[in-house]
Amino acid sequence: MESLKMNLKQLGLAQYAEALVENGFEDWATVLDITEDDLDELGFKLGHRRILQREIALQQERPTLPGDRRTPSTTPTENEAISPTTAAENLSNAPEKRTKRRYRWHPRADPNAPKRPKTAYVNFADHLRTDSQVAGMTFVDIAREVGRQWQVMHAAVKQEWENQAAAAMQSYEDQMDSYRKTKSHQDYQDYLQSFKKAPGKSARQKPKSDSPRRTCSQTDGMHPLSSPSLSTDYVLQIECRKAFENAMFELRRLKMEYNDMQPYSPHDLPPEEMCKHAIDSLVEGAGPLMHFFSLPAATRVISRAYHSRIPPNNLTVSELCVAAAAGAQLDTGRLPQQVVRKLLASTFMLLDTVDIDERSYLRVMRILLCLSTHSVLRKHLSARTFITAGLSIAEWQYPKLLQRQEPKELREDWRKVYRSLIFMECWLSSTLGYPPHDISVHIKNAVECSLFESTIDNAIQWQAVQVSIIGSDISTGISQPQELAAEHFRYFADQLDLWQVKLPPALQLSNLLSSPGSSNLGSAQERSMLLAHLLHLGAITMLYRQFLISAEGTLYASQSLTNFTTAEIYQYRQDAQFAAIQVARILEMLKSHETLTPRCWSTIYGAFTATNVLLFGAARSLRDHVVGDVDDQLSQANTCLASLHYYALSDPVSARFHSMMKPTYDALRKLQHRAYEGSRRGISLSLSLRSSIFREDGNHPTPDNNRIRINDLLESPASASPTSSNSYGDNTETRRAISEEAGGVVIHTAMLLRDPFGKMQSGQIRGFGVGDYATPPPTEMTGFWLR
């Protein structure tokens, strides 16, 4: 062992001695058999791997004799450089007698699983190697050239590489979610379980064999395994470790974008006042909806970093930097972007070095929550990876916390952070349309409201988490390939109504909209509750949009409506339209909240969806020669577009959504003006907008009076209830031209309603004819959200 340490020290690799010994490499002779996978598992940096591998190659190329690794013609002298092993060790470790560590068997990969796609950086490297000049370089020079070009690459070009990789990763995630439901996946899980019991050749060949177990050396992790078993705690620990390793892998990948930054360290901290202000902005800006820190916890972070007698450790600096960076993202413009980049670079580089124990799990969950928030604001795919890691830690450790009877303040802090992670998972899965992870255990652990949680902040967070779970369930239900049963539709509809009815009066949307600022809620509380209502209205639109597009052809309608009564169809369509109108009113009100970041995905996606519903209704009315309330619908759509335009100044996704929908709005306005020109010539056609949009046959449906309706719960302005009758000319050519052009808009908006992110479109519709008017971008532009 001493010779191992001495040789590693000569190579400048002394820091790896302890890890090597712990994993079975107890002497230099054993190190000679190390593999690339071993080096990766032990955490060797790339440059350090090459140093060690070159030394191993040099030694193996030298002719050896029992007892001497020098050539026969050489004679040792006192001044001769010390060889990696002494003569005595060479004799005892001669090739034919050398003691090798036992091979650590690894489970075989699942041959049926989807192949994980490459990252943007790797794809770029592969592309660069197709250049003949680059292909002629050495491996090291190629790596340097790839890194150099990636760092100096223009942001827009790098974004395209990231978009391609993100699309491939999203497709991979969808495939994996489907694959997990197959028998092949279950068979592989059974194989892994048998492998854990006997990780050797016998386990690989006969998974159910009773042959003796091999001893498998422990690997580094968040918590060493002292006695491997298949207990629930052991399984949760393994799942937690895997999720955390995935998060660290993502962290290292993100770190490459910040190689040009010099990070902060325990001896070089960012300015205290700057961090204090940013963390205060995080606590205030997030409000009760997203709980990052309580005020005492935020104070402790500052105190540990700046007012402790000993220098802060890497975990404290990571926590400080990521909280300040997240706060700066919410408080847009207060900190220079270069400072935010340095804070993030510090987090990425320091978090990978921390040691985690049971006292720091909550702090790590906070860091992961901050990282996921940062990723969402940047529209980055890594958000889901960080959320999964945080939920895995919570699922493993939260029950233990309750068993230890920790103080009430700590338990409540845990529960709020836990809930925030659940909210993030459900919220993103429902708005982005990806299948969520199974959260039933998480709901049981942390969502059910405790009796002592009677504060208004807890009530608001509880309501927001509830509606996000309902939205996630709806998203999962309607995305299934098989038809969703009518009773499930009605169940989801009842859940949405029940959520609204059970709200305390102070939290009702009608009260928030009718007298803004007059309630007893603080600004952050009011903003959080408005966002919760925005999610509720979005869930209504998501559930009922099928009823809006059902009459537009089988290409768009995936749900048969034969099991629904005419009155139900009428009511669901009415609810979807009114939900969009209420979203426009909420967006208008949220503009007064200066602390709401313009990158907020809730408001961006809510504005986009509401705009789509309103433009669909207006286009359908024009197509069917009913113009009575087109002006009101277009006015409400313009309110949503104004919000998207405002957010577009800071957020590229909002800018893309605005560029998609604005040409559609302009086209419909021009069609409306042409229709009104005909009406001024005295040619009338009097039909009600409601009769056109909500009625399929000649019989006016009678709504179910026992059913709770949005327009009963929410006081809508007079203009939101279409009653007027306008007309336009019956000139055959004019009517036909307007109908055809409006019909193109109906097709486009129906497709966006059915598939807002372009997953199923595959080039079916590339635009639509609207005469000489501007045409929206191709529909595949909707599939770019995450990088």
Short mmCIF file of N, CA and C in Angstrom, two decimals, residues 482-604:
data_model
loop_
_atom_site.label_atom_id
_atom_site.label_comp_id
_atom_site.label_asym_id
_atom_site.label_seq_id
_atom_site.Cartn_x
_atom_site.Cartn_y
_atom_site.Cartn_z
N GLN A 482 -55.50 4.61 -25.45
CA GLN A 482 -56.88 4.14 -25.42
C GLN A 482 -57.81 5.29 -25.02
N GLU A 483 -59.05 5.15 -25.44
CA GLU A 483 -60.03 6.20 -25.20
C GLU A 483 -60.34 6.32 -23.71
N LEU A 484 -60.38 7.55 -23.25
CA LEU A 484 -60.71 7.80 -21.85
C LEU A 484 -62.22 7.65 -21.66
N ALA A 485 -62.61 6.84 -20.70
CA ALA A 485 -64.03 6.57 -20.48
C ALA A 485 -64.75 7.85 -20.06
N ALA A 486 -66.04 7.90 -20.42
CA ALA A 486 -66.84 9.09 -20.10
C ALA A 486 -66.91 9.32 -18.60
N GLU A 487 -66.95 8.22 -17.81
CA GLU A 487 -67.02 8.41 -16.36
C GLU A 487 -65.74 9.03 -15.81
N HIS A 488 -64.60 8.77 -16.47
CA HIS A 488 -63.36 9.40 -16.03
C HIS A 488 -63.37 10.89 -16.35
N PHE A 489 -63.92 11.23 -17.52
CA PHE A 489 -64.07 12.65 -17.84
C PHE A 489 -64.91 13.34 -16.78
N ARG A 490 -66.02 12.72 -16.46
CA ARG A 490 -66.92 13.34 -15.47
C ARG A 490 -66.25 13.40 -14.10
N TYR A 491 -65.45 12.39 -13.78
CA TYR A 491 -64.74 12.41 -12.50
C TYR A 491 -63.78 13.59 -12.44
N PHE A 492 -62.99 13.78 -13.50
CA PHE A 492 -62.06 14.91 -13.53
C PHE A 492 -62.81 16.24 -13.49
N ALA A 493 -63.92 16.32 -14.21
CA ALA A 493 -64.72 17.55 -14.18
C ALA A 493 -65.23 17.85 -12.77
N ASP A 494 -65.66 16.81 -12.09
CA ASP A 494 -66.14 17.00 -10.71
C ASP A 494 -65.00 17.41 -9.78
N GLN A 495 -63.81 16.84 -9.99
CA GLN A 495 -62.66 17.23 -9.17
C GLN A 495 -62.31 18.70 -9.35
N LEU A 496 -62.36 19.17 -10.57
CA LEU A 496 -62.08 20.59 -10.83
C LEU A 496 -63.12 21.48 -10.18
N ASP A 497 -64.38 21.09 -10.29
CA ASP A 497 -65.45 21.88 -9.66
C ASP A 497 -65.32 21.86 -8.14
N LEU A 498 -64.99 20.69 -7.61
CA LEU A 498 -64.89 20.55 -6.15
C LEU A 498 -63.76 21.40 -5.60
N TRP A 499 -62.64 21.46 -6.33
CA TRP A 499 -61.53 22.30 -5.89
C TRP A 499 -61.97 23.75 -5.77
N GLN A 500 -62.72 24.21 -6.76
CA GLN A 500 -63.18 25.60 -6.75
C GLN A 500 -64.16 25.86 -5.62
N VAL A 501 -65.09 24.93 -5.41
CA VAL A 501 -66.15 25.13 -4.42
C VAL A 501 -65.59 25.14 -3.00
N LYS A 502 -64.59 24.31 -2.75
CA LYS A 502 -64.05 24.18 -1.40
C LYS A 502 -63.09 25.30 -1.00
N LEU A 503 -62.75 26.18 -1.91
CA LEU A 503 -61.83 27.27 -1.57
C LEU A 503 -62.46 28.18 -0.52
N PRO A 504 -61.66 28.64 0.44
CA PRO A 504 -62.18 29.66 1.36
C PRO A 504 -62.59 30.91 0.59
N PRO A 505 -63.55 31.66 1.08
CA PRO A 505 -64.04 32.85 0.34
C PRO A 505 -62.93 33.82 -0.05
N ALA A 506 -61.95 34.01 0.83
CA ALA A 506 -60.88 34.97 0.53
C ALA A 506 -60.02 34.53 -0.64
N LEU A 507 -60.02 33.24 -0.96
CA LEU A 507 -59.18 32.72 -2.04
C LEU A 507 -59.96 32.49 -3.32
N GLN A 508 -61.28 32.79 -3.34
CA GLN A 508 -62.08 32.61 -4.53
C GLN A 508 -61.65 33.60 -5.61
N LEU A 509 -61.65 33.15 -6.86
CA LEU A 509 -61.21 34.01 -7.95
C LEU A 509 -62.12 35.21 -8.13
N SER A 510 -63.41 35.02 -7.93
CA SER A 510 -64.34 36.15 -8.09
C SER A 510 -63.99 37.28 -7.13
N ASN A 511 -63.59 36.95 -5.91
CA ASN A 511 -63.20 37.99 -4.94
C ASN A 511 -61.88 38.63 -5.32
N LEU A 512 -60.94 37.84 -5.81
CA LEU A 512 -59.63 38.39 -6.17
C LEU A 512 -59.73 39.32 -7.37
N LEU A 513 -60.63 39.00 -8.32
CA LEU A 513 -60.74 39.82 -9.52
C LEU A 513 -61.65 41.02 -9.32
N SER A 514 -62.66 40.88 -8.49
CA SER A 514 -63.63 41.97 -8.34
C SER A 514 -63.08 43.13 -7.52
N SER A 515 -62.23 42.83 -6.54
CA SER A 515 -61.67 43.90 -5.70
C SER A 515 -60.20 43.62 -5.42
N PRO A 516 -59.34 43.77 -6.44
CA PRO A 516 -57.92 43.49 -6.25
C PRO A 516 -57.29 44.40 -5.21
N GLY A 517 -56.49 43.80 -4.34
CA GLY A 517 -55.80 44.57 -3.32
C GLY A 517 -56.61 44.85 -2.08
N SER A 518 -57.92 44.56 -2.12
CA SER A 518 -58.76 44.88 -0.96
C SER A 518 -58.87 43.73 0.03
N SER A 519 -58.37 42.55 -0.34
CA SER A 519 -58.44 41.41 0.57
C SER A 519 -57.36 41.53 1.64
N ASN A 520 -57.41 40.61 2.58
CA ASN A 520 -56.40 40.61 3.64
C ASN A 520 -55.13 39.89 3.23
N LEU A 521 -55.05 39.46 1.99
CA LEU A 521 -53.86 38.76 1.50
C LEU A 521 -52.76 39.75 1.20
N GLY A 522 -51.53 39.35 1.46
CA GLY A 522 -50.38 40.14 1.04
C GLY A 522 -50.17 40.01 -0.46
N SER A 523 -49.27 40.82 -0.99
CA SER A 523 -49.04 40.81 -2.43
C SER A 523 -48.56 39.45 -2.90
N ALA A 524 -47.61 38.84 -2.18
CA ALA A 524 -47.09 37.54 -2.57
C ALA A 524 -48.16 36.46 -2.46
N GLN A 525 -49.00 36.55 -1.45
CA GLN A 525 -50.08 35.57 -1.28
C GLN A 525 -51.11 35.70 -2.39
N GLU A 526 -51.47 36.93 -2.72
CA GLU A 526 -52.44 37.15 -3.79
C GLU A 526 -51.89 36.66 -5.12
N ARG A 527 -50.63 36.95 -5.40
CA ARG A 527 -50.02 36.50 -6.65
C ARG A 527 -49.98 34.97 -6.73
N SER A 528 -49.61 34.32 -5.63
CA SER A 528 -49.55 32.86 -5.62
C SER A 528 -50.92 32.25 -5.87
N MET A 529 -51.95 32.84 -5.28
CA MET A 529 -53.30 32.29 -5.46
C MET A 529 -53.80 32.53 -6.88
N LEU A 530 -53.45 33.67 -7.47
CA LEU A 530 -53.82 33.90 -8.86
C LEU A 530 -53.16 32.87 -9.79
N LEU A 531 -51.91 32.54 -9.49
CA LEU A 531 -51.23 31.51 -10.28
C LEU A 531 -51.89 30.15 -10.10
N ALA A 532 -52.35 29.86 -8.88
CA ALA A 532 -53.07 28.61 -8.65
C ALA A 532 -54.36 28.57 -9.48
N HIS A 533 -55.08 29.70 -9.52
CA HIS A 533 -56.29 29.76 -10.34
C HIS A 533 -55.95 29.63 -11.83
N LEU A 534 -54.81 30.16 -12.21
CA LEU A 534 -54.37 30.02 -13.60
C LEU A 534 -54.17 28.55 -13.96
N LEU A 535 -53.59 27.79 -13.03
CA LEU A 535 -53.43 26.35 -13.25
C LEU A 535 -54.79 25.65 -13.33
N HIS A 536 -55.71 26.07 -12.48
CA HIS A 536 -57.05 25.48 -12.48
C HIS A 536 -57.74 25.72 -13.82
N LEU A 537 -57.68 26.94 -14.33
CA LEU A 537 -58.30 27.25 -15.61
C LEU A 537 -57.60 26.52 -16.75
N GLY A 538 -56.27 26.38 -16.63
CA GLY A 538 -55.54 25.63 -17.64
C GLY A 538 -55.95 24.17 -17.66
N ALA A 539 -56.20 23.59 -16.47
CA ALA A 539 -56.65 22.20 -16.41
C ALA A 539 -58.03 22.05 -17.04
N ILE A 540 -58.90 23.05 -16.84
CA ILE A 540 -60.24 23.01 -17.46
C ILE A 540 -60.10 23.02 -18.99
N THR A 541 -59.26 23.90 -19.49
CA THR A 541 -59.06 23.97 -20.94
C THR A 541 -58.49 22.67 -21.48
N MET A 542 -57.53 22.10 -20.76
CA MET A 542 -56.90 20.86 -21.19
C MET A 542 -57.92 19.72 -21.25
N LEU A 543 -58.82 19.66 -20.27
CA LEU A 543 -59.81 18.59 -20.22
C LEU A 543 -60.88 18.76 -21.29
N TYR A 544 -61.32 20.00 -21.52
CA TYR A 544 -62.48 20.23 -22.38
C TYR A 544 -62.11 20.60 -23.82
N ARG A 545 -60.81 20.74 -24.12
CA ARG A 545 -60.47 21.18 -25.47
C ARG A 545 -60.93 20.17 -26.53
N GLN A 546 -61.05 18.88 -26.13
CA GLN A 546 -61.52 17.87 -27.06
C GLN A 546 -62.93 18.18 -27.55
N PHE A 547 -63.73 18.78 -26.68
CA PHE A 547 -65.10 19.11 -27.05
C PHE A 547 -65.14 20.31 -27.98
N LEU A 548 -64.11 21.16 -27.93
CA LEU A 548 -64.04 22.28 -28.85
C LEU A 548 -63.73 21.82 -30.26
N ILE A 549 -62.82 20.86 -30.38
CA ILE A 549 -62.33 20.48 -31.71
C ILE A 549 -63.00 19.23 -32.26
N SER A 550 -63.99 18.70 -31.53
CA SER A 550 -64.59 17.42 -31.93
C SER A 550 -65.25 17.49 -33.30
N ALA A 551 -65.73 18.65 -33.68
CA ALA A 551 -66.45 18.77 -34.95
C ALA A 551 -65.53 19.12 -36.12
N GLU A 552 -64.21 19.19 -35.85
CA GLU A 552 -63.28 19.63 -36.90
C GLU A 552 -62.59 18.48 -37.61
N GLY A 553 -63.13 17.27 -37.53
CA GLY A 553 -62.56 16.16 -38.28
C GLY A 553 -61.84 15.19 -37.40
N THR A 554 -61.75 13.94 -37.85
CA THR A 554 -61.12 12.88 -37.05
C THR A 554 -59.62 13.07 -36.91
N LEU A 555 -59.01 13.90 -37.77
CA LEU A 555 -57.58 14.13 -37.65
C LEU A 555 -57.22 14.76 -36.32
N TYR A 556 -58.12 15.53 -35.76
CA TYR A 556 -57.84 16.26 -34.53
C TYR A 556 -58.52 15.66 -33.32
N ALA A 557 -59.65 15.01 -33.52
CA ALA A 557 -60.42 14.50 -32.38
C ALA A 557 -60.01 13.06 -32.09
N SER A 558 -59.49 12.83 -30.91
CA SER A 558 -59.09 11.48 -30.52
C SER A 558 -60.09 10.86 -29.57
N GLN A 559 -61.11 11.59 -29.22
CA GLN A 559 -62.07 11.10 -28.22
C GLN A 559 -63.47 11.07 -28.81
N SER A 560 -64.12 9.95 -28.73
CA SER A 560 -65.50 9.85 -29.19
C SER A 560 -66.41 10.51 -28.17
N LEU A 561 -67.39 11.29 -28.66
CA LEU A 561 -68.29 12.01 -27.78
C LEU A 561 -69.67 11.36 -27.71
N THR A 562 -69.75 10.12 -28.21
CA THR A 562 -71.06 9.46 -28.24
C THR A 562 -71.58 9.14 -26.85
N ASN A 563 -70.69 9.07 -25.85
CA ASN A 563 -71.11 8.72 -24.49
C ASN A 563 -71.48 9.95 -23.66
N PHE A 564 -71.52 11.11 -24.29
CA PHE A 564 -71.85 12.34 -23.58
C PHE A 564 -73.17 12.88 -24.10
N THR A 565 -73.94 13.45 -23.19
CA THR A 565 -75.20 14.06 -23.59
C THR A 565 -74.93 15.38 -24.30
N THR A 566 -75.89 15.81 -25.06
CA THR A 566 -75.77 17.09 -25.76
C THR A 566 -75.59 18.23 -24.77
N ALA A 567 -76.28 18.16 -23.64
CA ALA A 567 -76.15 19.21 -22.63
C ALA A 567 -74.74 19.24 -22.05
N GLU A 568 -74.13 18.06 -21.85
CA GLU A 568 -72.76 18.00 -21.32
C GLU A 568 -71.78 18.62 -22.32
N ILE A 569 -71.93 18.26 -23.58
CA ILE A 569 -71.02 18.80 -24.60
C ILE A 569 -71.14 20.31 -24.65
N TYR A 570 -72.36 20.81 -24.62
CA TYR A 570 -72.59 22.26 -24.61
C TYR A 570 -71.91 22.91 -23.41
N GLN A 571 -72.09 22.32 -22.22
CA GLN A 571 -71.55 22.90 -21.01
C GLN A 571 -70.03 22.88 -21.01
N TYR A 572 -69.42 21.77 -21.45
CA TYR A 572 -67.97 21.67 -21.46
C TYR A 572 -67.36 22.69 -22.42
N ARG A 573 -67.97 22.88 -23.57
CA ARG A 573 -67.46 23.88 -24.52
C ARG A 573 -67.60 25.28 -23.95
N GLN A 574 -68.70 25.52 -23.30
CA GLN A 574 -68.90 26.83 -22.69
C GLN A 574 -67.85 27.08 -21.61
N ASP A 575 -67.58 26.06 -20.80
CA ASP A 575 -66.58 26.20 -19.74
C ASP A 575 -65.20 26.51 -20.31
N ALA A 576 -64.84 25.83 -21.39
CA ALA A 576 -63.53 26.07 -22.00
C ALA A 576 -63.39 27.50 -22.49
N GLN A 577 -64.45 28.04 -23.13
CA GLN A 577 -64.41 29.41 -23.60
C GLN A 577 -64.32 30.41 -22.45
N PHE A 578 -65.12 30.21 -21.43
CA PHE A 578 -65.09 31.13 -20.30
C PHE A 578 -63.78 31.02 -19.53
N ALA A 579 -63.20 29.83 -19.48
CA ALA A 579 -61.90 29.68 -18.82
C ALA A 579 -60.85 30.54 -19.51
N ALA A 580 -60.86 30.55 -20.83
CA ALA A 580 -59.90 31.37 -21.58
C ALA A 580 -60.11 32.85 -21.30
N ILE A 581 -61.37 33.28 -21.20
CA ILE A 581 -61.65 34.69 -20.90
C ILE A 581 -61.14 35.05 -19.50
N GLN A 582 -61.34 34.15 -18.54
CA GLN A 582 -60.87 34.42 -17.18
C GLN A 582 -59.34 34.46 -17.11
N VAL A 583 -58.69 33.64 -17.92
CA VAL A 583 -57.22 33.68 -17.97
C VAL A 583 -56.76 35.06 -18.42
N ALA A 584 -57.42 35.62 -19.42
CA ALA A 584 -57.06 36.96 -19.89
C ALA A 584 -57.20 37.98 -18.77
N ARG A 585 -58.22 37.87 -17.95
CA ARG A 585 -58.42 38.80 -16.84
C ARG A 585 -57.33 38.63 -15.77
N ILE A 586 -56.96 37.37 -15.49
CA ILE A 586 -55.89 37.13 -14.51
C ILE A 586 -54.58 37.70 -15.01
N LEU A 587 -54.26 37.50 -16.29
CA LEU A 587 -53.01 38.02 -16.84
C LEU A 587 -52.95 39.53 -16.74
N GLU A 588 -54.08 40.17 -16.98
CA GLU A 588 -54.12 41.63 -16.86
C GLU A 588 -53.85 42.06 -15.43
N MET A 589 -54.38 41.31 -14.47
CA MET A 589 -54.19 41.65 -13.07
C MET A 589 -52.76 41.36 -12.61
N LEU A 590 -52.15 40.30 -13.14
CA LEU A 590 -50.80 39.94 -12.71
C LEU A 590 -49.76 40.97 -13.15
N LYS A 591 -50.09 41.79 -14.15
CA LYS A 591 -49.14 42.81 -14.59
C LYS A 591 -48.81 43.80 -13.48
N SER A 592 -49.72 43.94 -12.53
CA SER A 592 -49.49 44.89 -11.43
C SER A 592 -48.52 44.35 -10.39
N HIS A 593 -48.20 43.06 -10.47
CA HIS A 593 -47.28 42.45 -9.51
C HIS A 593 -45.87 42.52 -10.07
N GLU A 594 -45.10 43.50 -9.61
CA GLU A 594 -43.77 43.72 -10.16
C GLU A 594 -42.81 42.58 -9.82
N THR A 595 -43.08 41.85 -8.74
CA THR A 595 -42.16 40.79 -8.34
C THR A 595 -42.35 39.51 -9.13
N LEU A 596 -43.37 39.44 -9.99
CA LEU A 596 -43.57 38.25 -10.81
C LEU A 596 -42.60 38.29 -11.98
N THR A 597 -41.76 37.28 -12.08
CA THR A 597 -40.77 37.25 -13.15
C THR A 597 -41.44 37.09 -14.50
N PRO A 598 -40.98 37.80 -15.52
CA PRO A 598 -41.56 37.65 -16.86
C PRO A 598 -41.23 36.31 -17.50
N ARG A 599 -40.41 35.50 -16.83
CA ARG A 599 -40.08 34.17 -17.35
C ARG A 599 -40.96 33.08 -16.75
N CYS A 600 -41.98 33.47 -15.99
CA CYS A 600 -42.83 32.50 -15.30
C CYS A 600 -43.55 31.62 -16.33
N TRP A 601 -43.31 30.31 -16.27
CA TRP A 601 -43.89 29.40 -17.25
C TRP A 601 -45.41 29.30 -17.09
N SER A 602 -45.92 29.43 -15.88
CA SER A 602 -47.38 29.37 -15.68
C SER A 602 -48.09 30.44 -16.49
N THR A 603 -47.61 31.65 -16.41
CA THR A 603 -48.27 32.75 -17.12
C THR A 603 -48.03 32.64 -18.63
N ILE A 604 -46.84 32.22 -19.04
CA ILE A 604 -46.54 32.12 -20.47
C ILE A 604 -47.42 31.06 -21.12
#
